[in-house]
Amino acid sequence: MIRTRRDVLRAIAAGLTAACAPGCRADPARDADGRTVASLWFSYGGKNREVLLDLVRRFHETQGHYRIEAVYQGDYFEGLAKLRTAMYAGAAPAVTHVVAEVVPYLAEANVLEPLARFPGASDLGLVRAIAQEGSYTNGDAHPLVALPFNRSTPIAYYNRAIFESKRLAPPATWDELRETARALTERDASGTSRWGFEVPIDWWFWAALVAQAGGEVASEHGAPTLGGDAGVRALAFLQTLVATDRVMRPPPGRDYNAWQATNTDFLAGRAAMIWTSTAFLRYLEDNAKFPVGAAPLPRDVRAGVPTGGTFFVMPRGAPPAAQEAAWAFLRFMMAPEQANAWATRTGYLPVSEVGLNQLEMAGYYDAHPNDRVAVAQLADASPWPWAPDLFRIQREIVQPRLEEAVLEGEDPARALAAARAAAREP
Amino acid sequence: MTPRRAFHPYLALAPTLLLLALFFLYPLALVLRESFYAWDLVTPERFVGLANYHALARGGALLGIVGRTLGYGVVVVALSMALGLMLALALDRPGRLYAFVRGAVFSAYVVSWVAVALLWTWLLDGDAGLVGAALRRLGVGGAGVLSDPKTALWALALVSVWKITGYAMVVFLAGLQDVPRSLHEAAALDGAGPLRRFWHVTWPMLRPSAAFVGTTSLILSFQAFDVVRVMTQGGPVNSTTIFVYAIYEEVFMNLRVGRASALAVVFFGCLLVLTGLQLWAYRLGNAKANEKGKRA
């Protein structure tokens, strides 16, 4: 019989212990069916999340040993912040995915599991230009730590209905882009009712312009040259479109908010032509009330695009069993069938060489010419330097200065010189 | 009441003190320490002395953040108090219609910041938004008030005012219930008009409410984060990077724990000074009021 307060406390403590016991004793790395569990942190919303979760489901149906627990962690930036915090706390997931520019930073910080030791790592048959070896300058000189997941290039999307009514073709050069955007822009008494062109004021698209103007954002060894004269020319081109020609709307918001705003304007018919990632191909096609056209980005002195999107990585520190499960999942995702399912249902690039050939042979790209654009652009893709500071230069130093130049009319040469100076500071 | 043992008061305070120490003092000490280190959570930390503070001071980044935060705070506090007071005076009367309007004004305060921010992002959109398009017709914010570095911060401030005015109104309404009718009647008999009655009867009685609203809205405005995160993400061109968002951006976007900590330390200092000033002003006001009372 309970008489005193002490007895009550004792009873509660005993109850808690009893309640916890079964859960505490069970092996946290196994689920009720005895499958080894590994956690996957991902950064997708909408359509892409659906497709990923569907592939995870398919993984569970095709084998009985492993279970992947997929957990949404916010957009790429939020996901990275949580990943670092979890790494510090010793609670990192067995597998996750990070943007290309972050891979060298994490690899050099020695927090990623080298993948070469896992069975079959050397013969995954990946598309070179978007695998680690081709995505970075001398990418194969570094230990394999990243497998391509959702890789992309920027492409141009256009409202086919408007283009046809105006008898316009997608622009193939910068000059044509200016002319086309001017022809597409419509103004009325209250302002601009339709913008000819829209692209987020973002490092990625500026990097594309730099490549087209004949420059590189960084030297081979990772020193931030920011394109030199080509960088200035690229930035001045954006200024011309926004301030001089007034044919381009700088979308509100920053980071992925600006990307979303660009998509929304395109879908609502407020922008007739946009640049964004090939990742949104299916999403834009499915949600537009008009036929969507895709085209390669125009050239200045040459054609050029960066690659984008993310790589799968395995943070160090997960138990070996979980790593084994994660690796099984990665192999599954790299296989032609899954790589193609992912690519054709989202718009990302197929990562498997065999898979890509299968799509070509089956006539997929003839039936879906929009999907071919990004694949064809890989021939003009420039690799990123293997530079640990790259993402910091991008986000902290270059990004605000691009905004400054485009939105406040800061001199592009001065803005980029200031960025180079800031990049040299620790 | 005298405690039975000298340590009893401390014993009673211990739980609160423990919580404060654990969740406030200890993190504060940790932040102070981190502000002298460079650390990204991933690679080992390095002692860098005052380099984080130097980096913040260099190029006027810190000054910009302090200036923006103060500007935002002043606009939010001044406007929400003025509007709240006006609404309280206008709506302090019986009747269903007035009750409904009071409820409507206060409802904005109850809605979550994220919902309010999303709603206003749409309303302020330069092309499709109701308010944004109207503003553009008036010649404000060429490509949308949120895309223009000159207007974005003020747009955020006005959204915050819209949201918290209901709160100021309710506190002032409560304050108004404490003003005795007899005072108003006496003043009216003496021939005081509505303006003089407000200035000599209502306002002195509302001073404690005003001090309370002022302090709490200042704290609220200095803690603004959600509205920036949802509406502008600190842009365009850092024009809406106010204190808490700047700290968030340094640690979670730029992966600079040291610099974020240095910012937090400066922020703490700023708040300390402001609180000191406010206390001083409040005490000064009380002392003056007491003097007046004695003379009368």
XYZ file of C-alpha atoms in Angstrom:
722
model
C 0.000 0.000 0.000
C 1.265 3.444 -0.882
C 1.550 5.622 2.184
C 4.109 8.353 1.735
C 5.274 10.674 -0.992
C 8.451 8.643 -1.209
C 6.398 5.548 -2.010
C 4.639 7.389 -4.811
C 7.961 8.430 -6.343
C 9.263 4.918 -6.026
C 6.169 3.551 -7.775
C 6.538 6.049 -10.641
C 10.214 5.192 -11.085
C 9.435 1.482 -11.155
C 6.670 2.047 -13.682
C 8.953 4.060 -15.967
C 11.642 1.426 -15.840
C 9.147 -1.293 -16.685
C 7.705 0.721 -19.580
C 11.120 1.456 -21.014
C 12.569 -2.005 -20.669
C 11.297 -3.731 -23.846
C 12.106 -0.698 -26.025
C 15.490 -0.174 -24.428
C 16.537 -3.754 -24.836
C 15.595 -4.097 -28.518
C 18.308 -3.498 -31.089
C 17.706 0.029 -32.414
C 19.346 -0.915 -35.733
C 16.660 -3.494 -36.527
C 12.939 -3.112 -37.146
C 10.169 -5.454 -36.037
C 10.722 -7.714 -39.095
C 14.389 -8.078 -38.219
C 15.537 -5.869 -41.113
C 18.613 -3.709 -40.636
C 17.535 -0.082 -40.529
C 19.402 2.895 -41.991
C 18.189 6.467 -41.997
C 18.152 8.606 -45.129
C 17.868 12.370 -44.752
C 16.474 14.092 -47.798
C 15.556 17.583 -48.938
C 12.612 17.310 -51.288
C 9.110 18.563 -51.248
C 6.301 18.016 -53.716
C 6.639 15.763 -56.711
C 10.285 14.822 -56.126
C 9.542 13.653 -52.594
C 6.741 11.455 -53.895
C 9.041 9.832 -56.438
C 11.831 9.287 -53.904
C 9.498 7.733 -51.338
C 8.093 5.532 -54.057
C 11.587 4.284 -54.899
C 12.275 3.637 -51.209
C 9.052 1.598 -51.122
C 10.230 -0.328 -54.168
C 13.553 -1.002 -52.397
C 11.668 -2.543 -49.481
C 9.622 -4.726 -51.824
C 12.616 -6.066 -53.741
C 14.569 -7.364 -50.724
C 13.981 -8.430 -47.145
C 17.217 -7.512 -45.350
C 17.238 -3.745 -45.126
C 14.864 -0.914 -44.338
C 15.514 2.727 -45.239
C 13.882 5.304 -43.001
C 13.531 8.408 -45.123
C 13.268 11.646 -43.141
C 12.596 15.065 -44.653
C 15.008 17.745 -43.345
C 14.046 20.982 -45.092
C 15.696 22.469 -48.181
C 19.369 21.910 -49.055
C 20.618 24.671 -46.741
C 18.494 23.586 -43.796
C 19.392 19.977 -44.453
C 23.098 20.807 -44.427
C 22.771 22.770 -41.193
C 21.008 19.843 -39.536
C 23.537 17.397 -40.930
C 26.458 19.311 -39.425
C 24.704 19.612 -36.095
C 23.943 15.906 -36.132
C 27.541 15.079 -37.068
C 28.730 17.067 -34.093
C 26.254 15.329 -31.825
C 27.257 11.915 -33.196
C 23.760 11.327 -34.565
C 24.316 11.650 -38.310
C 22.159 9.547 -40.650
C 23.668 6.589 -42.505
C 23.076 8.289 -45.847
C 21.988 11.706 -47.056
C 22.461 13.965 -50.048
C 24.262 17.314 -50.328
C 24.730 19.885 -53.095
C 27.739 19.450 -55.366
C 29.573 22.533 -54.080
C 29.526 21.169 -50.505
C 31.081 17.766 -51.252
C 34.746 18.944 -51.323
C 34.238 20.816 -48.034
C 32.826 17.786 -46.239
C 35.339 15.435 -47.858
C 38.328 17.553 -46.835
C 36.913 17.878 -43.312
C 37.128 14.083 -43.257
C 33.534 13.515 -42.201
C 32.461 11.403 -45.182
C 32.821 7.674 -45.444
C 35.069 6.611 -48.353
C 32.879 4.474 -50.593
C 35.516 2.515 -52.526
C 35.635 -0.193 -49.860
C 32.012 -1.207 -50.416
C 31.332 -4.115 -52.793
C 30.768 -3.075 -56.394
C 31.805 0.543 -55.861
C 34.190 0.542 -58.809
C 31.746 -0.723 -61.418
C 28.544 1.239 -60.870
C 28.565 2.333 -64.524
C 27.776 5.999 -63.855
C 27.530 8.826 -66.391
C 30.976 10.369 -66.040
C 30.041 14.039 -66.470
C 27.719 13.953 -63.457
C 29.579 11.440 -61.271
C 32.277 12.594 -58.831
C 35.045 11.945 -61.361
C 33.603 14.261 -64.007
C 31.791 16.821 -61.843
C 35.003 18.141 -60.296
C 38.328 19.067 -61.766
C 40.461 15.944 -61.156
C 37.458 14.422 -59.419
C 38.909 10.909 -59.686
C 42.140 11.964 -57.953
C 40.181 12.162 -54.685
C 38.825 9.143 -52.804
C 35.280 8.314 -53.872
C 32.889 9.839 -51.319
C 29.897 10.880 -53.399
C 27.485 9.146 -55.758
C 25.322 11.206 -58.101
C 21.684 11.319 -57.133
C 19.660 14.193 -58.507
C 21.993 15.886 -60.933
C 20.927 18.664 -63.221
C 21.896 21.536 -65.451
C 20.064 24.814 -65.852
C 17.864 24.908 -68.948
C 15.555 27.462 -70.547
C 11.795 26.936 -70.328
C 9.437 28.796 -72.585
C 5.715 29.223 -72.922
C 5.173 27.524 -76.250
C 1.746 29.112 -76.780
C 3.118 32.650 -76.513
C 6.182 31.830 -78.600
C 4.011 30.363 -81.354
C 1.568 33.250 -81.364
C 4.498 35.639 -81.707
C 6.301 33.380 -84.178
C 9.396 33.334 -81.984
C 12.042 30.649 -81.546
C 13.971 30.066 -78.297
C 17.023 32.369 -78.309
C 20.366 30.752 -79.172
C 22.638 33.709 -78.329
C 22.713 36.470 -75.722
C 21.715 39.039 -78.346
C 18.772 36.908 -79.381
C 17.801 36.541 -75.730
C 17.581 40.334 -75.391
C 15.534 40.678 -78.574
C 13.208 37.794 -77.752
C 12.651 39.008 -74.203
C 11.850 42.477 -75.531
C 9.329 41.043 -78.001
C 7.704 38.988 -75.235
C 7.439 41.736 -72.615
C 4.071 43.439 -72.406
C 3.350 46.602 -70.504
C 0.090 48.320 -69.719
C -0.942 51.407 -67.769
C -0.217 49.794 -64.405
C 3.211 48.440 -65.351
C 4.513 45.190 -66.773
C 1.763 42.654 -67.327
C 4.109 40.038 -68.775
C 7.859 39.712 -68.407
C 9.887 38.421 -71.324
C 12.432 36.687 -69.117
C 12.990 35.690 -65.511
C 15.838 33.987 -63.699
C 16.769 33.966 -59.987
C 19.650 36.320 -59.157
C 21.674 33.365 -58.104
C 25.230 32.146 -58.226
C 24.329 29.052 -60.286
C 22.815 30.943 -63.215
C 25.521 33.584 -63.051
C 28.081 30.730 -63.253
C 26.311 29.587 -66.438
C 26.618 33.090 -67.906
C 30.296 33.224 -66.905
C 30.952 29.958 -68.728
C 29.088 31.231 -71.789
C 31.179 34.426 -71.709
C 34.275 32.225 -71.826
C 35.346 32.258 -68.167
C 35.522 30.005 -65.106
C 34.368 30.951 -61.623
C 37.476 29.457 -60.060
C 40.901 28.400 -61.173
C 41.748 24.737 -61.511
C 43.167 24.785 -57.979
C 40.096 26.416 -56.542
C 41.250 30.043 -56.303
C 38.140 32.204 -56.795
C 38.826 34.109 -60.016
C 35.083 34.764 -60.405
C 35.481 34.670 -64.132
C 37.666 37.753 -64.516
C 36.341 39.811 -67.435
C 33.827 37.106 -68.308
C 32.398 37.388 -64.794
C 31.945 41.134 -65.208
C 30.378 40.645 -68.626
C 27.961 38.069 -67.238
C 26.856 40.354 -64.428
C 26.566 43.357 -66.754
C 24.307 41.255 -69.007
C 21.876 40.652 -66.116
C 21.930 44.381 -65.346
C 21.073 45.151 -68.962
C 18.111 42.799 -68.930
C 16.765 44.155 -65.634
C 17.581 47.855 -65.672
C 18.232 48.945 -69.268
C 15.841 46.740 -71.259
C 13.449 46.169 -68.325
C 12.480 42.805 -69.792
C 13.530 40.619 -66.877
C 11.862 40.425 -63.505
C 14.266 39.805 -60.624
C 12.169 37.368 -58.555
C 11.560 38.320 -54.921
C 13.097 36.286 -52.107
C 16.422 34.587 -51.808
C 17.793 31.128 -52.326
C 15.110 28.596 -53.186
C 12.323 31.078 -52.458
C 13.420 33.030 -55.535
C 13.480 29.799 -57.551
C 9.942 29.014 -56.479
C 8.824 32.556 -57.336
C 10.288 32.122 -60.826
C 8.364 28.878 -61.354
C 5.158 30.451 -60.074
C 5.486 33.417 -62.430
C 6.084 31.095 -65.366
C 3.086 28.907 -64.523
C 0.867 31.963 -64.048
C 1.893 33.340 -67.439
C 3.576 36.373 -65.876
C 6.937 35.352 -67.347
C 7.101 33.952 -70.878
C 10.592 32.450 -70.586
C 12.612 31.418 -67.533
C 15.858 29.725 -66.691
C 15.804 27.167 -63.969
C 16.967 23.657 -63.210
C 15.978 20.715 -65.371
C 14.757 19.350 -62.023
C 11.473 21.189 -62.474
C 10.736 19.791 -65.939
C 7.986 17.354 -64.951
C 6.607 19.727 -62.335
C 6.297 22.604 -64.818
C 4.925 20.398 -67.589
C 2.325 18.871 -65.266
C 1.188 22.159 -63.778
C 1.253 24.531 -66.733
C -2.009 25.281 -68.538
C -0.005 25.821 -71.742
C 2.488 23.637 -73.633
C 5.951 23.957 -72.067
C 9.046 24.066 -74.266
C 12.605 23.491 -73.092
C 15.748 24.737 -74.807
C 19.468 24.848 -74.100
C 20.814 28.066 -72.591
C 22.014 30.520 -75.232
C 25.679 31.021 -75.967
C 27.819 34.114 -75.851
C 31.322 33.243 -77.051
C 30.596 29.568 -76.334
C 27.956 27.264 -74.873
C 28.375 26.540 -71.190
C 26.493 25.355 -68.103
C 27.438 24.251 -64.600
C 26.018 21.039 -63.206
C 23.854 21.206 -60.136
C 21.810 19.147 -57.769
C 23.094 16.762 -55.171
C 25.239 13.730 -54.445
C 24.529 10.904 -52.055
C 27.091 10.784 -49.255
C 27.506 8.563 -46.223
C 28.499 10.570 -43.137
C 31.059 8.841 -40.946
C 29.955 7.330 -37.695
C 26.925 5.215 -38.517
C 27.091 1.598 -37.233
C 28.538 -0.826 -39.829
C 25.219 -2.638 -40.183
C 23.427 0.624 -41.011
C 26.173 1.485 -43.483
C 25.708 -1.869 -45.141
C 21.998 -1.153 -45.490
C 22.717 2.349 -46.818
C 25.135 0.962 -49.377
C 22.583 -1.608 -50.550
C 20.149 1.241 -51.060
C 22.713 3.331 -52.948
C 23.496 0.461 -55.308
C 19.803 -0.010 -55.852
C 19.420 3.679 -56.715
C 22.395 3.626 -59.109
C 20.968 0.679 -61.052
C 19.588 1.577 -64.506
C 15.988 0.829 -63.623
C 15.808 3.113 -60.592
C 18.063 5.800 -62.069
C 15.741 5.993 -65.070
C 12.578 5.911 -62.980
C 13.900 8.845 -60.983
C 15.012 10.779 -64.059
C 11.951 10.279 -66.216
C 9.521 11.023 -63.405
C 11.265 14.222 -62.254
C 13.364 15.719 -65.049
C 16.768 15.123 -63.414
C 19.562 13.527 -65.409
C 19.799 9.729 -65.513
C 22.959 8.787 -63.602
C 23.442 5.316 -65.059
C 25.285 5.023 -68.376
C 23.423 1.833 -69.261
C 20.155 3.438 -68.244
C 20.818 6.480 -70.405
C 21.504 4.239 -73.418
C 18.343 2.280 -72.730
C 16.288 5.465 -72.766
C 17.925 6.550 -75.996
C 17.374 3.138 -77.663
C 13.769 2.982 -76.521
C 13.128 6.326 -78.226
C 12.332 8.088 -74.942
C 14.141 11.273 -75.925
C 12.439 11.408 -79.322
C 9.093 11.223 -77.584
C 10.166 13.708 -74.867
C 12.434 16.280 -76.538
C 12.313 18.508 -73.422
C 14.127 15.789 -71.474
C 16.909 15.696 -74.018
C 17.949 19.308 -73.435
C 19.832 18.774 -70.182
C 21.377 15.498 -71.379
C 22.670 17.187 -74.537
C 23.986 20.141 -72.517
C 26.279 17.817 -70.549
C 28.677 18.117 -73.505
C 29.157 21.786 -72.530
C 29.164 21.298 -68.743
C 32.084 22.742 -66.794
C 33.350 20.858 -63.736
C 33.508 22.533 -60.306
C 36.915 22.961 -58.701
C 37.611 20.606 -55.781
C 37.687 23.563 -53.395
C 36.550 23.265 -49.760
C 35.738 26.996 -49.626
C 33.651 26.995 -52.780
C 30.207 26.884 -51.188
C 31.113 29.590 -48.683
C 32.373 31.878 -51.436
C 29.183 31.176 -53.304
C 26.689 31.803 -50.522
C 28.406 34.366 -48.358
C 30.548 36.387 -50.733
C 29.294 36.240 -54.305
C 25.539 35.936 -53.821
C 24.963 39.265 -51.989
C 27.180 41.086 -54.476
C 25.248 39.737 -57.440
C 22.091 41.099 -55.820
C 23.824 44.401 -55.125
C 24.850 44.778 -58.762
C 21.525 43.751 -60.288
C 19.135 45.394 -57.836
C 21.106 48.462 -56.812
C 23.107 49.106 -59.964
C 26.530 48.613 -58.341
C 29.330 48.560 -60.945
C 29.896 44.857 -61.833
C 33.688 45.155 -62.009
C 33.800 46.816 -58.592
C 31.331 44.330 -57.088
C 33.340 41.318 -58.258
C 36.668 42.873 -57.248
C 35.219 43.372 -53.762
C 34.054 39.750 -53.797
C 37.533 38.503 -54.758
C 39.069 40.588 -51.968
C 36.538 39.240 -49.461
C 37.184 35.673 -50.637
C 40.867 36.036 -49.740
C 40.033 36.922 -46.128
C 39.926 33.995 -43.723
C 8.028 37.003 7.068
C 11.329 35.763 8.423
C 12.574 32.429 7.061
C 13.139 29.689 9.623
C 16.643 29.072 8.280
C 18.838 31.528 6.365
C 19.201 29.224 3.361
C 15.487 28.586 2.898
C 14.885 31.436 0.415
C 17.746 30.134 -1.696
C 16.325 26.664 -1.555
C 12.993 28.002 -2.825
C 14.760 29.878 -5.584
C 16.976 26.955 -6.536
C 14.762 25.341 -9.212
C 14.370 28.624 -11.099
C 18.032 29.476 -10.667
C 19.024 26.063 -11.906
C 16.862 26.407 -15.023
C 18.159 29.923 -15.651
C 21.734 28.781 -15.257
C 21.258 25.773 -17.483
C 19.311 27.399 -20.308
C 20.463 31.014 -20.097
C 23.697 31.674 -18.234
C 25.594 28.603 -19.380
C 24.730 29.066 -23.085
C 25.601 32.747 -22.730
C 29.014 31.861 -21.338
C 29.427 29.316 -24.130
C 28.541 31.934 -26.740
C 31.055 34.337 -25.250
C 33.735 31.661 -25.466
C 32.813 30.643 -29.022
C 33.032 34.251 -30.173
C 36.818 33.983 -29.833
C 36.997 30.842 -31.967
C 36.517 29.965 -35.619
C 34.403 26.858 -35.875
C 32.057 25.268 -38.409
C 30.850 22.311 -36.288
C 32.667 19.947 -38.645
C 36.371 20.782 -38.495
C 38.225 21.357 -35.181
C 37.819 24.852 -33.756
C 40.660 27.393 -33.818
C 41.287 30.231 -31.368
C 41.224 33.496 -33.329
C 41.055 36.143 -30.592
C 39.027 39.148 -31.623
C 39.090 38.294 -35.338
C 35.344 37.558 -35.401
C 34.565 40.993 -33.975
C 37.000 42.612 -36.410
C 35.383 40.824 -39.342
C 31.972 42.080 -38.236
C 33.128 45.657 -37.762
C 35.044 45.702 -41.045
C 33.070 46.918 -44.026
C 30.252 48.209 -41.824
C 28.373 44.891 -41.722
C 27.691 45.174 -38.000
C 26.718 48.830 -38.211
C 24.290 47.955 -40.986
C 22.686 45.205 -38.903
C 22.406 47.401 -35.794
C 21.004 50.292 -37.840
C 18.433 48.122 -39.596
C 17.346 46.457 -36.366
C 16.965 49.797 -34.583
C 15.117 51.355 -37.537
C 12.795 48.387 -37.741
C 12.269 48.413 -33.959
C 11.525 52.136 -33.784
C 8.998 51.983 -36.638
C 7.287 48.903 -35.237
C 7.083 50.186 -31.653
C 6.098 53.772 -32.507
C 3.489 52.901 -35.112
C 1.945 49.944 -33.305
C 1.656 51.986 -30.096
C 0.197 55.025 -31.826
C -2.254 52.959 -33.848
C -3.113 50.765 -30.873
C -3.839 53.807 -28.731
C -5.992 55.420 -31.408
C -7.946 52.225 -31.943
C -8.388 51.727 -28.203
C -9.776 55.258 -27.816
C -12.052 54.866 -30.824
C -13.355 51.425 -29.872
C -13.704 51.834 -26.092
C -17.489 51.895 -26.097
C -20.308 49.353 -25.769
C -22.110 47.781 -28.690
C -21.834 44.658 -30.808
C -20.258 46.401 -33.770
C -17.442 47.787 -31.627
C -16.902 44.398 -30.022
C -16.676 42.839 -33.462
C -14.142 45.419 -34.696
C -12.091 44.979 -31.520
C -12.075 41.234 -32.090
C -11.161 41.648 -35.746
C -8.215 43.927 -34.978
C -6.940 41.603 -32.258
C -7.325 38.492 -34.406
C -4.185 39.346 -36.407
C -2.177 39.038 -33.195
C -3.430 35.519 -32.593
C -2.534 34.225 -36.066
C 0.928 32.662 -36.402
C 3.766 34.793 -37.773
C 4.385 32.361 -40.608
C 0.782 32.551 -41.803
C 0.832 36.340 -41.605
C 4.129 36.495 -43.481
C 2.867 34.196 -46.244
C -0.353 36.164 -46.569
C 1.522 39.454 -46.910
C 4.046 38.001 -49.326
C 1.126 37.407 -51.674
C -0.559 40.723 -50.942
C 2.680 42.630 -51.573
C 3.678 40.804 -54.756
C 4.557 43.487 -57.270
C 2.544 42.005 -60.121
C -0.201 39.849 -58.712
C -0.612 41.175 -55.160
C -3.518 43.449 -54.259
C -1.457 45.808 -52.111
C 1.724 45.478 -54.186
C -0.023 46.459 -57.399
C -1.733 49.413 -55.705
C 1.589 50.593 -54.290
C 3.198 50.303 -57.690
C 0.496 52.519 -59.165
C 1.470 55.080 -56.550
C 5.067 54.759 -57.721
C 6.383 52.797 -54.695
C 8.587 49.726 -55.213
C 9.206 49.305 -58.946
C 9.464 45.519 -59.160
C 7.547 44.922 -55.922
C 8.187 46.417 -52.482
C 9.830 43.190 -51.278
C 12.249 43.090 -54.241
C 13.432 46.661 -53.751
C 16.244 47.092 -51.201
C 14.945 50.576 -50.355
C 11.459 49.470 -49.371
C 11.749 45.841 -48.224
C 12.595 46.544 -44.561
C 9.786 49.094 -44.201
C 7.373 46.661 -45.777
C 8.345 44.074 -43.151
C 8.005 46.676 -40.399
C 4.501 47.583 -41.565
C 3.493 43.915 -41.692
C 4.709 43.560 -38.107
C 2.773 46.688 -37.117
C -0.341 45.237 -38.744
C 0.154 42.077 -36.728
C 0.882 43.461 -33.260
C -1.308 46.590 -33.220
C -4.159 44.482 -31.870
C -2.017 43.601 -28.876
C -1.229 47.261 -28.121
C -4.922 48.065 -28.497
C -5.993 45.427 -25.978
C -3.484 46.577 -23.362
C -4.548 50.186 -23.836
C -8.219 49.159 -23.642
C -7.491 47.476 -20.321
C -5.707 50.616 -19.178
C -8.678 52.751 -20.169
C -10.968 50.752 -17.861
C -8.904 52.060 -14.930
C -9.560 55.710 -15.762
C -12.410 56.756 -13.428
C -15.372 58.306 -15.200
C -15.677 60.863 -12.412
C -12.332 62.423 -13.403
C -13.559 62.887 -16.978
C -16.849 64.337 -15.760
C -15.094 66.758 -13.417
C -12.725 67.887 -16.170
C -15.649 68.315 -18.569
C -17.488 70.425 -15.987
C -14.400 72.582 -15.694
C -14.680 73.199 -19.429
C -11.908 70.896 -20.725
C -12.433 69.761 -24.345
C -11.808 66.170 -25.516
C -8.176 66.889 -26.423
C -7.339 68.456 -23.060
C -9.178 65.676 -21.238
C -7.071 63.123 -23.094
C -3.844 64.957 -22.389
C -4.457 65.720 -18.705
C -6.675 62.833 -17.595
C -6.440 59.816 -19.899
C -2.775 59.852 -20.899
C -1.278 60.200 -17.382
C -3.437 57.276 -16.257
C -2.373 55.238 -19.301
C 1.360 55.760 -18.751
C 2.011 52.413 -17.070
C 0.163 50.645 -19.906
C 2.215 52.594 -22.442
C 5.461 51.651 -20.709
C 4.393 48.019 -20.702
C 3.377 48.004 -24.365
C 6.549 49.886 -25.336
C 8.850 47.436 -23.570
C 7.139 44.287 -24.771
C 6.839 45.443 -28.386
C 10.475 46.509 -28.407
C 11.465 43.034 -27.238
C 9.144 41.533 -29.850
C 10.572 43.673 -32.644
C 14.145 42.842 -31.690
C 13.322 39.166 -31.791
C 11.749 39.366 -35.257
C 12.773 36.349 -37.294
C 9.854 34.456 -38.830
C 8.700 37.402 -40.878
C 12.191 37.835 -42.386
C 12.725 34.123 -42.911
C 9.451 33.692 -44.771
C 9.192 36.976 -46.681
C 12.681 38.030 -47.760
C 15.343 35.675 -46.320
C 17.356 38.744 -45.358
C 17.466 40.131 -48.890
C 17.400 41.846 -51.264
C 21.074 42.776 -50.813
C 20.942 42.155 -47.033
C 18.456 45.014 -46.691
C 16.298 43.017 -44.280
C 19.079 41.199 -42.423
C 18.186 42.200 -38.879
C 19.877 40.863 -35.770
C 18.335 37.487 -35.080
C 18.234 36.643 -38.776
C 21.878 37.689 -39.179
C 22.833 35.310 -36.362
C 20.815 32.509 -37.957
C 22.369 33.187 -41.344
C 25.938 33.164 -40.006
C 25.555 29.903 -38.176
C 23.225 27.949 -40.461
C 23.961 29.309 -43.931
C 27.566 30.450 -43.699
C 28.555 27.805 -41.125
C 30.390 30.342 -38.966
C 29.654 29.545 -35.335
C 32.302 31.990 -34.086
C 31.042 34.944 -36.020
C 27.441 34.159 -35.107
C 28.486 34.012 -31.449
C 30.232 37.379 -31.733
C 27.017 38.791 -33.196
C 25.016 37.293 -30.347
C 27.358 38.876 -27.801
C 26.979 42.286 -29.455
C 23.216 41.769 -29.592
C 23.186 40.988 -25.881
C 25.158 44.178 -25.218
C 22.736 46.257 -27.294
C 19.732 44.820 -25.458
C 21.395 45.467 -22.102
C 21.967 49.126 -22.997
C 18.418 49.528 -24.314
C 16.885 47.916 -21.231
C 19.022 50.188 -19.051
C 17.858 53.248 -20.975
C 14.244 52.199 -20.731
C 14.444 51.576 -16.980
C 16.146 54.913 -16.521
C 13.488 56.716 -18.552
C 10.700 54.950 -16.669
C 12.182 55.818 -13.262
C 12.767 59.404 -14.385
C 9.116 59.617 -15.464
C 7.943 58.167 -12.130
C 10.132 60.548 -10.139
C 8.710 63.509 -12.060
C 5.173 62.291 -11.538
C 5.825 61.886 -7.789
C 7.273 65.397 -7.605
C 4.235 66.789 -9.370
C 2.040 64.852 -6.968
C 3.888 66.317 -3.951
C 3.675 69.859 -5.302
C -0.011 69.489 -5.947
